[in-house]
Short mmCIF file of C-alpha atoms in Angstrom, two decimals:
data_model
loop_
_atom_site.label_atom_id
_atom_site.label_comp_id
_atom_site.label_asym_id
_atom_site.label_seq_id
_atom_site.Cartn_x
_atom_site.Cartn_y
_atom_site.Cartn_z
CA UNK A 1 -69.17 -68.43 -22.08
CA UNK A 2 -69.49 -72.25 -22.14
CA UNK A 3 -66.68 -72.35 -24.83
CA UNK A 4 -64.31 -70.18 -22.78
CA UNK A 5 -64.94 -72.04 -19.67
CA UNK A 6 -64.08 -75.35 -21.60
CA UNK A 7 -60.53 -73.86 -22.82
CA UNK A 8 -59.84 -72.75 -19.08
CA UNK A 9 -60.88 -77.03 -18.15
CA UNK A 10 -58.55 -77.49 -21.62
CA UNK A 11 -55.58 -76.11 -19.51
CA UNK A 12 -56.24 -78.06 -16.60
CA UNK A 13 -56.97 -81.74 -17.50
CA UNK A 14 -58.34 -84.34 -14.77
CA UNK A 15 -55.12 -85.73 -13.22
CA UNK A 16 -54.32 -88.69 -11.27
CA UNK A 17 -51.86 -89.59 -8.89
CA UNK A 18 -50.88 -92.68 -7.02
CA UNK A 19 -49.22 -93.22 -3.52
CA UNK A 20 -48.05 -96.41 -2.01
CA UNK A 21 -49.01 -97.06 1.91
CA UNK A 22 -47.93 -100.18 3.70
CA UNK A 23 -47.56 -102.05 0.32
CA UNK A 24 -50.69 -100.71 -1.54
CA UNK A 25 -51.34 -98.70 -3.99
CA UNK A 26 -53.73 -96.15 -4.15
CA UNK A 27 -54.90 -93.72 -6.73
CA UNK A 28 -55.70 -89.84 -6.26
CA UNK A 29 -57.88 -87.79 -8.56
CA UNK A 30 -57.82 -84.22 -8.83
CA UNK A 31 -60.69 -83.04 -11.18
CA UNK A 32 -60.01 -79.98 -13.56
CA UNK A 33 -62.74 -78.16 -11.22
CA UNK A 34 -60.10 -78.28 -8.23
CA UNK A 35 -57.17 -77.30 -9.83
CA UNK A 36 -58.79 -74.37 -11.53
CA UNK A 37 -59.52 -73.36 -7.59
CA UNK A 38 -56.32 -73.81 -6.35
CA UNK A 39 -55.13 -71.88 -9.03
CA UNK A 40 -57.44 -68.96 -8.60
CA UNK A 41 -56.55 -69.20 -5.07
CA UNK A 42 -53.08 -68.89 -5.59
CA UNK A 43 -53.46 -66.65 -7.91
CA UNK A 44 -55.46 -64.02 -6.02
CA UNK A 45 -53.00 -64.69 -3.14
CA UNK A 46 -50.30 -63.23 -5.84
CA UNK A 47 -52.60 -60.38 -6.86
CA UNK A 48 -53.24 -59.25 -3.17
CA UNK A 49 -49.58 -59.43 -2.30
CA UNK A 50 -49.03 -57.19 -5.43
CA UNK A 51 -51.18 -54.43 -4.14
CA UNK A 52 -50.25 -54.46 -0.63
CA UNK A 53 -46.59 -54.18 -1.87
CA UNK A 54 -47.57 -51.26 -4.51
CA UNK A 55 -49.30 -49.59 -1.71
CA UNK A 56 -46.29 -49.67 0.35
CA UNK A 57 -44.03 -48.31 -1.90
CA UNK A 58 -45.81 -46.06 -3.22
CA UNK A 59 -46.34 -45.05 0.49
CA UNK A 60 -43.24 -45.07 1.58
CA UNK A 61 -42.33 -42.60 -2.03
CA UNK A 62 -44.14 -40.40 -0.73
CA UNK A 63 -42.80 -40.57 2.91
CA UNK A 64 -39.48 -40.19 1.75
CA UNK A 65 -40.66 -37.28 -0.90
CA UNK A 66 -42.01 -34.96 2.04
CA UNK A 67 -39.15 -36.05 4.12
CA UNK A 68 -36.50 -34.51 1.33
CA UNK A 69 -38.99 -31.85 0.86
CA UNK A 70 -38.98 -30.84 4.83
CA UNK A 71 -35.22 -31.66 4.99
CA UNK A 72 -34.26 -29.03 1.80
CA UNK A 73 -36.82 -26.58 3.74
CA UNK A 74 -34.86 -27.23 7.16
CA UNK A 75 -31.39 -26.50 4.91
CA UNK A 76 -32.51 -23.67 3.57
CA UNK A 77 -33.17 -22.34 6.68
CA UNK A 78 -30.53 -23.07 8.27
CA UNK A 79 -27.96 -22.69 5.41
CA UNK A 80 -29.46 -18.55 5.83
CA UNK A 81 -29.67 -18.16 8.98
CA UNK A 82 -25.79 -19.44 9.21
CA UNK A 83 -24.91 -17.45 6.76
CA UNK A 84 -26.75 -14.37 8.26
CA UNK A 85 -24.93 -15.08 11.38
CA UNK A 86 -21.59 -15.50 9.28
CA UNK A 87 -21.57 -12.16 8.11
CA UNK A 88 -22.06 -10.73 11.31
CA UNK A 89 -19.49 -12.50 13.00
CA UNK A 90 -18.09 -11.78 9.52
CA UNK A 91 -17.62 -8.14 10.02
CA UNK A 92 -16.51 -8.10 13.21
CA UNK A 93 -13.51 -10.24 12.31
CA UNK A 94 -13.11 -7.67 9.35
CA UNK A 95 -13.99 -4.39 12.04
CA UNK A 96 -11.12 -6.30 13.91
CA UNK A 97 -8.44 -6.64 11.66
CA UNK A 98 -9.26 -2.96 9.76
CA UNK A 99 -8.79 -1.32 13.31
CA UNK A 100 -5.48 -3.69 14.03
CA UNK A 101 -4.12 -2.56 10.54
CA UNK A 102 -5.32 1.16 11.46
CA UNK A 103 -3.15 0.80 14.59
CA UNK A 104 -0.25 -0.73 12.84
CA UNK A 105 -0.15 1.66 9.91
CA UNK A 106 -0.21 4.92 12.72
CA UNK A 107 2.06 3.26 14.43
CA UNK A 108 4.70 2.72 11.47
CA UNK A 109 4.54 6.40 10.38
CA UNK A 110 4.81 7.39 13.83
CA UNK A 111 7.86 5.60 14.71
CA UNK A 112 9.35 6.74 11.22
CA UNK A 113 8.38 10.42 11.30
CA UNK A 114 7.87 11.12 14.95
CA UNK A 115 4.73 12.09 16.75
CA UNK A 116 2.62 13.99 14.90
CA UNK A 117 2.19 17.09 16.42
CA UNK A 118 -0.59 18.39 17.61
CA UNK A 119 -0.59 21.88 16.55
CA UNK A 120 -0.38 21.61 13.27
CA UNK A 121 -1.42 24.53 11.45
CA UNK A 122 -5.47 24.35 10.00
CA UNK A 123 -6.18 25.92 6.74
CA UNK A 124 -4.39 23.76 4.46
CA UNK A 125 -6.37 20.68 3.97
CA UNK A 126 -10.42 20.31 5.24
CA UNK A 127 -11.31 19.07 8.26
CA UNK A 128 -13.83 16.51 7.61
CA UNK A 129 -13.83 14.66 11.25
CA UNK A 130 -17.62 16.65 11.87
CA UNK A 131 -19.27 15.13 9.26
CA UNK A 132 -17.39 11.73 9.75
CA UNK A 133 -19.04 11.74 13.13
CA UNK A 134 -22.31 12.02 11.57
CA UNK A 135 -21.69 9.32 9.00
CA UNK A 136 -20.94 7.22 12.36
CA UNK A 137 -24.55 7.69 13.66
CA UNK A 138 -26.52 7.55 11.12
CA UNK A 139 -24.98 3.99 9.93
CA UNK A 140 -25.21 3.23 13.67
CA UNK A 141 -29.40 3.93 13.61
CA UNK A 142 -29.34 2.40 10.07
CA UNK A 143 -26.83 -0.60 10.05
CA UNK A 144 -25.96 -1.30 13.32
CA UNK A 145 -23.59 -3.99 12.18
CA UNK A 146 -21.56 -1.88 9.88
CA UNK A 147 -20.82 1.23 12.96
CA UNK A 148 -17.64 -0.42 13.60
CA UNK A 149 -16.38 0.07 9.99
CA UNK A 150 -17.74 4.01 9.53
CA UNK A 151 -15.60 4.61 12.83
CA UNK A 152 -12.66 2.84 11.51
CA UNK A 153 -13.44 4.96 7.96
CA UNK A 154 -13.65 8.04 10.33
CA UNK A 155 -10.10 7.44 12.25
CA UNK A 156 -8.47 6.84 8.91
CA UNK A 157 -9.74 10.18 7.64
CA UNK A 158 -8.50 11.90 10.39
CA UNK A 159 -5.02 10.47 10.31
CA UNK A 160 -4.95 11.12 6.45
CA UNK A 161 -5.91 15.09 7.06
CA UNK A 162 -3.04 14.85 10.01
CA UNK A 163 -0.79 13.80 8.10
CA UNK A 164 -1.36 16.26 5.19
CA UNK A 165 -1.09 18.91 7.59
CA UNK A 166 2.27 17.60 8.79
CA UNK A 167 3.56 17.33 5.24
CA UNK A 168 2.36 20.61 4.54
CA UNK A 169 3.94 22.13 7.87
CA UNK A 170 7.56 20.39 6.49
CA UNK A 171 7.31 21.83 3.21
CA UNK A 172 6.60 25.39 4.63
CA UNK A 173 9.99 25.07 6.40
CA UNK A 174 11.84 24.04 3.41
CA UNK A 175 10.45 27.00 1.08
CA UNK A 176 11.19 29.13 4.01
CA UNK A 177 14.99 27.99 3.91
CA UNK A 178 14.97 28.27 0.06
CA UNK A 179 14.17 31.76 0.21
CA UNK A 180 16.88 32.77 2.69
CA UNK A 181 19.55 31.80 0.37
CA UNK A 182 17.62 33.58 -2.47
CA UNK A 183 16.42 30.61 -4.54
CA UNK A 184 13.09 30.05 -5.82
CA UNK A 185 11.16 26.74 -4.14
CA UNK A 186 9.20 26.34 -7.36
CA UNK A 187 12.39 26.33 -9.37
CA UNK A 188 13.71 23.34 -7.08
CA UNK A 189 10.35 21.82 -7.91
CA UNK A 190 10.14 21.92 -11.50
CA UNK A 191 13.56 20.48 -11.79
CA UNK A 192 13.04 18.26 -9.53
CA UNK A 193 10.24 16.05 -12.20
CA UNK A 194 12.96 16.50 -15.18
CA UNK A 195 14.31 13.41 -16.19
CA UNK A 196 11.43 11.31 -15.37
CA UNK A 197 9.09 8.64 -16.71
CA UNK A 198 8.00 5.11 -17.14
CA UNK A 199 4.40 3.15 -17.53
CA UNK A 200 1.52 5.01 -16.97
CA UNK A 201 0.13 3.12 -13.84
CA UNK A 202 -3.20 4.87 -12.28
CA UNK A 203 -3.72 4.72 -8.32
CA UNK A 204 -7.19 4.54 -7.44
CA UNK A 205 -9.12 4.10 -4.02
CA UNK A 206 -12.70 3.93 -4.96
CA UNK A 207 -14.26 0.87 -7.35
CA UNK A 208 -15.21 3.22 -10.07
CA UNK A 209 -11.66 3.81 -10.18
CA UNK A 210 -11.51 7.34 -8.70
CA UNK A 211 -9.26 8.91 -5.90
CA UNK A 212 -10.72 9.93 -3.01
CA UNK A 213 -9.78 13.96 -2.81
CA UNK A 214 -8.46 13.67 0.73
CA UNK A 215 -6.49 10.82 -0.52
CA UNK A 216 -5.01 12.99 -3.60
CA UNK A 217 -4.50 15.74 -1.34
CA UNK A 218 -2.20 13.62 0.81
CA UNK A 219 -0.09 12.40 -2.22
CA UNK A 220 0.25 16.03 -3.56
CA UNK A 221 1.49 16.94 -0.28
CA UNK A 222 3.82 14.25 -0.09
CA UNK A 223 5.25 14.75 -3.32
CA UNK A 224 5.15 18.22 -2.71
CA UNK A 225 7.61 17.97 0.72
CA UNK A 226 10.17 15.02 -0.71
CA UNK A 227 10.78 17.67 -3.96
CA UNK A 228 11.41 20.59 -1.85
CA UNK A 229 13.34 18.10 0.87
CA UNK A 230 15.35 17.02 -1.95
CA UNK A 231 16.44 20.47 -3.40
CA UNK A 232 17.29 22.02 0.56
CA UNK A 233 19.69 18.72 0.72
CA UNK A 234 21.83 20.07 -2.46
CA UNK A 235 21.57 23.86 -1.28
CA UNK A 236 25.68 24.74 0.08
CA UNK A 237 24.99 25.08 3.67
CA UNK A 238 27.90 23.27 5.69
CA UNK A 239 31.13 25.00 6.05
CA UNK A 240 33.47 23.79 3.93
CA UNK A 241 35.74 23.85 5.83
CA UNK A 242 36.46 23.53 9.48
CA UNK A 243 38.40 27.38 9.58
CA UNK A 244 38.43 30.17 12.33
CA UNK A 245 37.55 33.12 10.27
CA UNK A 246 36.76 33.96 6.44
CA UNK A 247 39.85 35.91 5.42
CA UNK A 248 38.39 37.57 2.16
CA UNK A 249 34.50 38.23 1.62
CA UNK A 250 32.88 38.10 -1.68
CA UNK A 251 32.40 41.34 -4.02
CA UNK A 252 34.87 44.11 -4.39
CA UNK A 253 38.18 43.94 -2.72
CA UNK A 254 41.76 45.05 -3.75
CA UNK A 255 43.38 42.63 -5.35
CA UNK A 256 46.45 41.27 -3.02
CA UNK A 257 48.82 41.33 -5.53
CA UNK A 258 48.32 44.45 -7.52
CA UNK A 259 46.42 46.68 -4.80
CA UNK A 260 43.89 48.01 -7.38
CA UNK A 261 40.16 46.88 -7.46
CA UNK A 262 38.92 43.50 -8.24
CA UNK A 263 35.83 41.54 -7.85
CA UNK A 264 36.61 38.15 -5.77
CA UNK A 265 33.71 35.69 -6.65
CA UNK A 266 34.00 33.75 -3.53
CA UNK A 267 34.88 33.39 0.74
CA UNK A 268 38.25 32.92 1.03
CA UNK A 269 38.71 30.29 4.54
CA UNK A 270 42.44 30.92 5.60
CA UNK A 271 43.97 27.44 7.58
CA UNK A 272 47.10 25.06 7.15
CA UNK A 273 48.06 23.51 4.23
CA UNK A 274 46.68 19.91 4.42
CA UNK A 275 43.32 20.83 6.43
CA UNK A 276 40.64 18.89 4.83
CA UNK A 277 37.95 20.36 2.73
CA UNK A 278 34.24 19.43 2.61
CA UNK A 279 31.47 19.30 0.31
CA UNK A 280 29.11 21.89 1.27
CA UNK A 281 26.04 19.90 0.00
CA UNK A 282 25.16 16.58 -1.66
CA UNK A 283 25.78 16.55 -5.47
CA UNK A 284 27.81 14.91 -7.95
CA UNK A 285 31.51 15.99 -8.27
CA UNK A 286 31.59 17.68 -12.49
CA UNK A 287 35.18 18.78 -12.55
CA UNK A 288 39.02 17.37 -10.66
CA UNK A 289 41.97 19.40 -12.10
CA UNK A 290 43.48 22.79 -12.36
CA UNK A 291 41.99 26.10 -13.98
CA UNK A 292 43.81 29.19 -14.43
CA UNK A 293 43.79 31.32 -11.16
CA UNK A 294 42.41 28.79 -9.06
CA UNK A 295 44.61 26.09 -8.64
CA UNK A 296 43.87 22.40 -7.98
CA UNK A 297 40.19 22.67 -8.00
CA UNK A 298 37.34 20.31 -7.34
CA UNK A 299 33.92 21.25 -8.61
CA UNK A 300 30.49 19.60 -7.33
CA UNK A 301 27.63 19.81 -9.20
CA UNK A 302 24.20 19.88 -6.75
CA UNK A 303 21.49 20.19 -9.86
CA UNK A 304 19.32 23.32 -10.50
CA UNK A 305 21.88 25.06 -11.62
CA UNK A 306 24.01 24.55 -8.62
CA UNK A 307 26.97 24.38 -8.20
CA UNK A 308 30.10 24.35 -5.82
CA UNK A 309 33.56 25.36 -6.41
CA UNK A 310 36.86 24.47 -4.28
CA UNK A 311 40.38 25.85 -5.11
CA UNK A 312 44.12 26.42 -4.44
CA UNK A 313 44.06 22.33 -2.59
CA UNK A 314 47.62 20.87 -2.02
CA UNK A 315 45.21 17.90 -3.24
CA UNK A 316 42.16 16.74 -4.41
CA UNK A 317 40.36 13.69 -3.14
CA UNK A 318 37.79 13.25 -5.22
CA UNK A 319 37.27 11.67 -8.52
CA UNK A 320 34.80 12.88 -11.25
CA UNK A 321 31.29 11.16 -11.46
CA UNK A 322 31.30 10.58 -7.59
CA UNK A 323 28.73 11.10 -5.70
CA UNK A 324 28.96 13.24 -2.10
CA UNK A 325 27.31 13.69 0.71
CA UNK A 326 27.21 17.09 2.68
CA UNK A 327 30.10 17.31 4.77
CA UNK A 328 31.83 14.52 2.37
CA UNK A 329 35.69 15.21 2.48
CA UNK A 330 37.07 15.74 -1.09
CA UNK A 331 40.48 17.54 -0.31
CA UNK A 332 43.43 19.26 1.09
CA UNK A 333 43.96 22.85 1.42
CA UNK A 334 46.94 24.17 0.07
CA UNK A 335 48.04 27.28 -1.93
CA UNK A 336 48.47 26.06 -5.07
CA UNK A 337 47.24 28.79 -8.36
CA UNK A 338 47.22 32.60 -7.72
CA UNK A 339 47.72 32.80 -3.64
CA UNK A 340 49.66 34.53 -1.87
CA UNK A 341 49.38 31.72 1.34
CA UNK A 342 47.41 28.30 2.20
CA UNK A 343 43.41 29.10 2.20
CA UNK A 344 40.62 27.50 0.35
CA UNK A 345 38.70 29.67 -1.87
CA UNK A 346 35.13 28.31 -2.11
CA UNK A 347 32.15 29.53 -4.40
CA UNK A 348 28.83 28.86 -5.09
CA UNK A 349 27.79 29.48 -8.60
CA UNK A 350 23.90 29.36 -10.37
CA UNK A 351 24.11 28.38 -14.15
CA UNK A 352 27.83 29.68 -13.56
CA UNK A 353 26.59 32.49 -12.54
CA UNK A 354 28.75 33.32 -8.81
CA UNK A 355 26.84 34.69 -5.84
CA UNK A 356 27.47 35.04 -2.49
CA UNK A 357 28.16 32.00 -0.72
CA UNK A 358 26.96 33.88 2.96
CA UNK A 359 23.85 33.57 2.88
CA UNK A 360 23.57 29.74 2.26
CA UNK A 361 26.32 29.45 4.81
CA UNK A 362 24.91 32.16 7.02
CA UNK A 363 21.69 29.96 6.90
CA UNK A 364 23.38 26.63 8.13
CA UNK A 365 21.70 26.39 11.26
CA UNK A 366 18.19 26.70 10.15
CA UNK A 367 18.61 24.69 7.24
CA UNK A 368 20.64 21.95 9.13
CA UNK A 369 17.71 21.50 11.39
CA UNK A 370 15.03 21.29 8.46
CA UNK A 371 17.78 18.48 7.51
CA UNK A 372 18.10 16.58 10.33
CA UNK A 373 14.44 16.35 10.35
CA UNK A 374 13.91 15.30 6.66
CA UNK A 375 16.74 12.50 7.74
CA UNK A 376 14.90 11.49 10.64
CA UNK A 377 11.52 11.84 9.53
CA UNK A 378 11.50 10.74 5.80
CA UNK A 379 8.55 9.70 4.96
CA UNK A 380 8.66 11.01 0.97
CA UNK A 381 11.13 9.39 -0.70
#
């Protein structure tokens, strides 16, 4: 102890300072035992400011550690219940904009296609607007937020089983005006998918990839009215010409210049030489020139099968390749080939097969109705 305490005296040695005061000088001692207590002094003074200043930061670490602590709680909190309150403002922006789009979309077809009428017939397509209802109310008990979707789901449904009915209704007509003329609608049909193809792209509603049935029940229909739509548009039903009276029928007849019997394989249409002549139905024109017997002849080709034959024109305004419409003019009637005087002979022919051309013709009415309707209502092509 004694040696340590002399090593501590080692490091402070006696000292002495002088000062000078009004011309003398005087000497000041500072013993070793002084300095070592201002030293400790000081020291301790260091050692005590040391603490204090751990104890404040340390206190204020911890301040500002509960402090981020509260402040993450308070963000979490509030982050959720924004969020929360987000999503339900959320879904009434999207109820919004589903019913706006709803109301467009009806709107569209409706101003394409026409009202949709109201008795449309039942039967062909389910009804599913009962248990849509029911869907409504029990989200509405169990999801209140989500009631204004299931009644936007529900109005869609309905429209989608209108407007199956209303495609189904159309198509009924066209098979009905098929039949008149003595074609088959499912013959129309099937050729109406020859000659297609392409990239196999799948149409889905659901996220599993599946079609909802009432959604591939529309489609069908759709597809189902534009094919049969199609085929009535290429069927011979507008006069060919604008003529009082038919001045030889089709079948047996005597022949006009030999008197005995003959078959005649089309309406003869008796008017002036120079009259025009019209297409009796859209096609493509498959033959300009003359055939034996017939004159200066224009044929039109209407697919299925079909097709349309003009003779005896003064002449021909058509070229081959072109495509007519119904009603399209494509000559001049004349009395050119075996005639005894200006008329158009017309036939209709089935893989060159001729049959009467009265019934299609006979038909016009009906089927120009059913045609101004696909024209002003069509929705399927």
């Amino acid at each position: 102890m004694a040696n340590a305490v002399a090593r501590v005296r080692s490091w402070f040695p006696e000292r002495e300072f002088f000062m000078r005061s009004q011309g003398q000088v005087r000497f000041i001692r500072i013993s070793s035992r002084l300095q070592m207590t201002i030293a400790g002094g000081i020291a301790a003074a260091v050692l005590l400011w040391l603490v204090v200043m751990a104890v404040t930061l340390f206190s204020q670490f911890t301040a500002a550690r509960d402090h981020a602590a509260l402040l993450e709680r308070e963000a979490a909190v509030a982050s959720a219940e924004s969020r929360v309150a987000k999503y339900r403002g959320g879904l009434e922006g999207v109820a919004d904009d589903l019913d706006r789009r709803q109301d467009f979309i009806e709107k569209a077809i409706e101003g394409t296609i026409g009202e949709l009428p109201r008795d449309l017939p039942q039967g062909t397509v389910s009804d599913s607007s009962g248990e849509a209802q029911k869907t409504v109310r029990k989200i509405s008990m169990e999801l209140p937020e989500a009631k204004r979707l299931a009644e936007i789901e529900a109005r869609q449904l309905a429209f989608i089983e209108r407007l199956t009915r209303y495609a189904d209704a159309r198509s009924a007509q066209a098979e009905t005006a098929i039949r008149r003329v003595g074609l088959n609608p499912a013959m129309l049909r099937a050729a109406s998918r020859e000659g297609q193809g392409g990239p196999l792209i799948r149409l889905f509603t659901e996220n599993d990839q599946s079609v909802d049935p009432r959604f591939a029940r529309l489609g069908a229909s759709l597809e189902r009215m534009a094919a049969l739509e199609k085929g009535l548009r290429r069927i011979p039903n507008t006069l060919p010409a604008s003529l009082e009276f038919i001045s030889s029928g089709f079948g047996y007849r005597s022949d006009p210049f030999t008197g005995g019997a003959a078959f005649h394989a089309g309406l003869d249409f008796r008017g002036p030489v120079g009259a025009p002549i019209y297409a009796a139905a859209a096609g493509t024109v498959s033959f300009v020139g003359q055939k034996q017997g017939y004159g200066n002849v224009v044929e039109v080709s209407h697919g299925n099968g079909l097709m349309t034959r003009y003779a005896h024109m003064s002449r021909t305004a058509a070229r081959i390749g072109q495509k007519v419409d119904a009603g399209a003019e494509i000559g001049k009637i004349g009395n050119t080939g075996r005639s005894t005087g200006p008329h158009l002979h017309f036939e209709v022919r089935i893989n060159d097969r001729p049959v009467n051309p009265r019934p299609f013709l006979e038909a016009n009415r009906h089927v120009q109705e059913i045609r101004a309707g696909s024209a002003a209502h069509n929705i399927g092509e």
